[in-house]
mmCIF file of C-alpha atoms in Angstrom:
data_model
loop_
_atom_site.group_PDB
_atom_site.id
_atom_site.type_symbol
_atom_site.label_atom_id
_atom_site.label_comp_id
_atom_site.label_asym_id
_atom_site.label_seq_id
_atom_site.Cartn_x
_atom_site.Cartn_y
_atom_site.Cartn_z
ATOM 1 C CA MET A 1407 -9.920 37.189 39.883
ATOM 2 C CA SER A 1408 -7.834 38.756 42.597
ATOM 3 C CA ALA A 1409 -6.408 42.238 42.396
ATOM 4 C CA VAL A 1410 -2.737 42.803 41.701
ATOM 5 C CA SER A 1411 -0.713 43.457 44.867
ATOM 6 C CA TYR A 1412 2.589 45.300 44.879
ATOM 7 C CA TYR A 1413 5.462 44.101 47.066
ATOM 8 C CA THR A 1414 8.944 45.115 47.991
ATOM 9 C CA ALA A 1415 11.626 42.452 47.542
ATOM 10 C CA GLU A 1416 11.509 41.815 51.311
ATOM 11 C CA GLY A 1417 7.713 41.445 51.354
ATOM 12 C CA LEU A 1418 7.679 39.090 48.381
ATOM 13 C CA LYS A 1419 10.410 36.983 50.001
ATOM 14 C CA LYS A 1420 8.343 36.677 53.212
ATOM 15 C CA LEU A 1421 5.295 35.639 51.195
ATOM 16 C CA ARG A 1422 7.269 32.925 49.392
ATOM 17 C CA GLU A 1423 8.812 31.694 52.661
ATOM 18 C CA GLU A 1424 5.404 31.382 54.326
ATOM 19 C CA LEU A 1425 3.997 29.527 51.323
ATOM 20 C CA ASP A 1426 6.988 27.154 51.227
ATOM 21 C CA TYR A 1427 6.704 26.525 54.985
ATOM 22 C CA LEU A 1428 3.010 25.694 54.745
ATOM 23 C CA LYS A 1429 3.586 23.326 51.833
ATOM 24 C CA SER A 1430 6.754 21.595 53.022
ATOM 25 C CA VAL A 1431 6.227 21.465 56.805
ATOM 26 C CA MET A 1432 2.599 21.997 57.732
ATOM 27 C CA ARG A 1433 0.981 19.975 54.923
ATOM 28 C CA PRO A 1434 2.917 16.751 55.771
ATOM 29 C CA LYS A 1435 2.204 17.333 59.482
ATOM 30 C CA ALA A 1436 -1.537 17.613 58.787
ATOM 31 C CA SER A 1437 -1.450 14.350 56.821
ATOM 32 C CA GLN A 1438 0.423 12.674 59.657
ATOM 33 C CA ASP A 1439 -2.127 13.942 62.209
ATOM 34 C CA ILE A 1440 -4.959 12.464 60.123
ATOM 35 C CA ALA A 1441 -3.165 9.127 59.819
ATOM 36 C CA GLU A 1442 -2.568 8.965 63.578
ATOM 37 C CA ALA A 1443 -6.204 9.784 64.314
ATOM 38 C CA ARG A 1444 -7.389 7.208 61.754
ATOM 39 C CA ASP A 1445 -5.335 4.522 63.503
ATOM 40 C CA LYS A 1446 -7.263 5.104 66.722
ATOM 41 C CA GLY A 1447 -10.332 3.229 65.537
ATOM 42 C CA ASP A 1448 -13.911 3.923 64.455
ATOM 43 C CA LEU A 1449 -13.978 7.105 62.333
ATOM 44 C CA SER A 1450 -17.684 7.786 62.919
ATOM 45 C CA GLU A 1451 -17.067 8.611 66.586
ATOM 46 C CA ASN A 1452 -13.496 9.892 66.350
ATOM 47 C CA ALA A 1453 -13.434 13.605 67.249
ATOM 48 C CA GLU A 1454 -9.660 13.719 66.851
ATOM 49 C CA TYR A 1455 -9.995 12.553 63.228
ATOM 50 C CA ASP A 1456 -12.686 15.167 62.526
ATOM 51 C CA ALA A 1457 -10.505 17.903 64.050
ATOM 52 C CA ALA A 1458 -7.465 16.806 62.023
ATOM 53 C CA LYS A 1459 -9.514 16.798 58.792
ATOM 54 C CA GLU A 1460 -10.883 20.269 59.583
ATOM 55 C CA ALA A 1461 -7.378 21.593 60.333
ATOM 56 C CA GLN A 1462 -6.171 20.162 57.031
ATOM 57 C CA GLY A 1463 -9.035 21.876 55.204
ATOM 58 C CA MET A 1464 -8.164 25.215 56.804
ATOM 59 C CA LEU A 1465 -4.499 24.741 55.905
ATOM 60 C CA GLU A 1466 -5.360 23.974 52.280
ATOM 61 C CA MET A 1467 -7.552 27.093 52.119
ATOM 62 C CA ARG A 1468 -4.656 29.195 53.460
ATOM 63 C CA ILE A 1469 -2.248 27.664 50.933
ATOM 64 C CA ALA A 1470 -4.697 28.317 48.077
ATOM 65 C CA LYS A 1471 -5.153 31.937 49.175
ATOM 66 C CA LEU A 1472 -1.396 32.544 49.421
ATOM 67 C CA GLU A 1473 -0.856 30.937 46.005
ATOM 68 C CA GLU A 1474 -3.459 33.286 44.536
ATOM 69 C CA VAL A 1475 -1.842 36.312 46.201
ATOM 70 C CA HIS A 1476 1.606 35.170 45.029
ATOM 71 C CA SER A 1477 0.411 34.686 41.450
ATOM 72 C CA ASN A 1478 -0.916 38.265 41.418
ATOM 73 C CA ALA A 1479 2.079 39.784 43.217
ATOM 74 C CA ARG A 1480 4.238 42.325 41.439
ATOM 75 C CA LEU A 1481 7.668 43.514 42.540
ATOM 76 C CA ILE A 1482 8.070 47.280 42.789
ATOM 77 C CA ASP A 1483 11.067 48.633 40.890
ATOM 78 C CA GLU A 1484 12.385 51.276 43.272
ATOM 79 C CA THR A 1485 14.830 52.752 40.732
ATOM 80 C CA HIS A 1486 12.004 54.355 38.739
ATOM 81 C CA LEU A 1487 10.253 56.060 41.651
ATOM 82 C CA ASP A 1488 10.185 59.861 41.865
ATOM 83 C CA VAL A 1489 11.859 61.086 45.070
ATOM 84 C CA SER A 1490 10.298 64.560 44.976
ATOM 85 C CA LYS A 1491 6.832 63.264 45.862
ATOM 86 C CA VAL A 1492 5.427 60.839 48.402
ATOM 87 C CA LEU A 1493 4.884 57.468 46.710
ATOM 88 C CA VAL A 1494 4.812 53.847 47.763
ATOM 89 C CA LEU A 1495 8.161 52.945 49.425
ATOM 90 C CA SER A 1496 8.761 56.558 50.444
ATOM 91 C CA ASN A 1497 10.117 57.294 53.903
ATOM 92 C CA VAL A 1498 8.236 60.372 55.031
ATOM 93 C CA LYS A 1499 8.925 62.620 57.989
ATOM 94 C CA ILE A 1500 5.782 64.529 58.913
ATOM 95 C CA LYS A 1501 4.811 67.059 61.561
ATOM 96 C CA ASN A 1502 1.349 67.108 63.129
ATOM 97 C CA GLN A 1503 0.169 70.713 62.900
ATOM 98 C CA ALA A 1504 -2.095 70.364 65.968
ATOM 99 C CA ASN A 1505 0.507 69.245 68.515
ATOM 100 C CA GLY A 1506 3.868 69.758 66.763
ATOM 101 C CA MET A 1507 4.772 66.072 67.051
ATOM 102 C CA GLU A 1508 7.100 64.730 64.347
ATOM 103 C CA MET A 1509 6.784 61.166 63.024
ATOM 104 C CA LYS A 1510 8.553 59.128 60.409
ATOM 105 C CA TYR A 1511 6.756 56.468 58.363
ATOM 106 C CA SER A 1512 7.480 54.237 55.412
ATOM 107 C CA LEU A 1513 4.607 53.899 52.965
ATOM 108 C CA VAL A 1514 4.227 50.294 51.880
ATOM 109 C CA ALA A 1515 1.716 48.013 50.211
ATOM 110 C CA GLU A 1516 -1.246 47.001 52.365
ATOM 111 C CA SER A 1517 0.088 43.475 52.812
ATOM 112 C CA GLU A 1518 3.338 44.762 54.361
ATOM 113 C CA ALA A 1519 1.866 47.366 56.731
ATOM 114 C CA ASP A 1520 3.141 47.186 60.318
ATOM 115 C CA LEU A 1521 2.521 50.274 62.443
ATOM 116 C CA LYS A 1522 4.905 49.123 65.184
ATOM 117 C CA ALA A 1523 7.710 49.048 62.600
ATOM 118 C CA GLY A 1524 6.705 52.459 61.232
ATOM 119 C CA LYS A 1525 5.232 51.021 58.009
ATOM 120 C CA ILE A 1526 1.821 52.337 57.013
ATOM 121 C CA SER A 1527 -0.270 51.204 54.092
ATOM 122 C CA VAL A 1528 -0.746 53.460 51.097
ATOM 123 C CA THR A 1529 -4.435 52.488 51.277
ATOM 124 C CA SER A 1530 -4.847 53.714 54.873
ATOM 125 C CA PRO A 1531 -6.413 57.174 55.358
ATOM 126 C CA ILE A 1532 -3.046 58.720 56.319
ATOM 127 C CA GLY A 1533 -1.218 56.894 53.522
ATOM 128 C CA ARG A 1534 -3.753 58.032 50.912
ATOM 129 C CA GLY A 1535 -3.578 61.593 52.252
ATOM 130 C CA LEU A 1536 0.204 61.724 51.962
ATOM 131 C CA LEU A 1537 0.470 60.263 48.442
ATOM 132 C CA GLY A 1538 1.557 62.771 45.815
ATOM 133 C CA LYS A 1539 2.572 65.462 48.310
ATOM 134 C CA SER A 1540 5.956 67.209 48.207
ATOM 135 C CA VAL A 1541 8.210 68.626 50.920
ATOM 136 C CA GLY A 1542 6.544 71.677 52.471
ATOM 137 C CA ASP A 1543 3.010 70.639 51.498
ATOM 138 C CA ILE A 1544 0.282 70.355 54.128
ATOM 139 C CA ALA A 1545 -1.749 67.163 53.904
ATOM 140 C CA GLU A 1546 -5.281 67.484 55.282
ATOM 141 C CA ILE A 1547 -6.447 63.984 56.139
ATOM 142 C CA THR A 1548 -9.977 63.106 57.186
ATOM 143 C CA VAL A 1549 -10.009 60.439 59.886
ATOM 144 C CA PRO A 1550 -12.935 59.135 61.955
ATOM 145 C CA ASN A 1551 -12.401 61.734 64.703
ATOM 146 C CA GLY A 1552 -11.922 64.773 62.460
ATOM 147 C CA VAL A 1553 -9.349 66.303 60.133
ATOM 148 C CA LEU A 1554 -5.614 65.993 60.780
ATOM 149 C CA LYS A 1555 -3.089 68.341 59.183
ATOM 150 C CA PHE A 1556 0.428 67.099 58.559
ATOM 151 C CA GLU A 1557 3.319 69.085 57.100
ATOM 152 C CA ILE A 1558 5.682 67.064 54.903
ATOM 153 C CA LEU A 1559 9.178 67.729 56.287
ATOM 154 C CA GLU A 1560 11.272 65.184 54.420
ATOM 155 C CA ILE A 1561 10.947 62.489 51.743
ATOM 156 C CA SER A 1562 13.596 59.821 51.225
ATOM 157 C CA ARG A 1563 14.198 56.299 49.947
ATOM 158 C CA ASP A 1564 16.319 53.594 51.549
#
């Protein structure tokens, strides 16, 4: 049994699109690749056939995994989230106490994390350290190279 995963509407849409693409485009292509390789002769010495069958197996495993994730996915209702504390889907502006650098992050589910886009997972060390904090609080976060202190400057929702 897989754990329940929480998604934003955008994240759940991306998951569905990937699953639909794999089923409607990639699955027929894999079958076609196998058929083409089969037409090339003796299957016992046909490396192309073996490769096509292996690729199909990997594709089916990916589809099965995404179907499991999708079946356990839950949409987060943003209207019921408290804006006075840092929670999932919060946009948080923080200030590093050591160097004075200010950063802005969105806290998202692990499956939607993308540091380049400013989205950090609520299960990451920084995400966990920020959860439940209010504006003005100092979050002391233990990371592999020591303890970081961040001041919560602003909390918002899109």
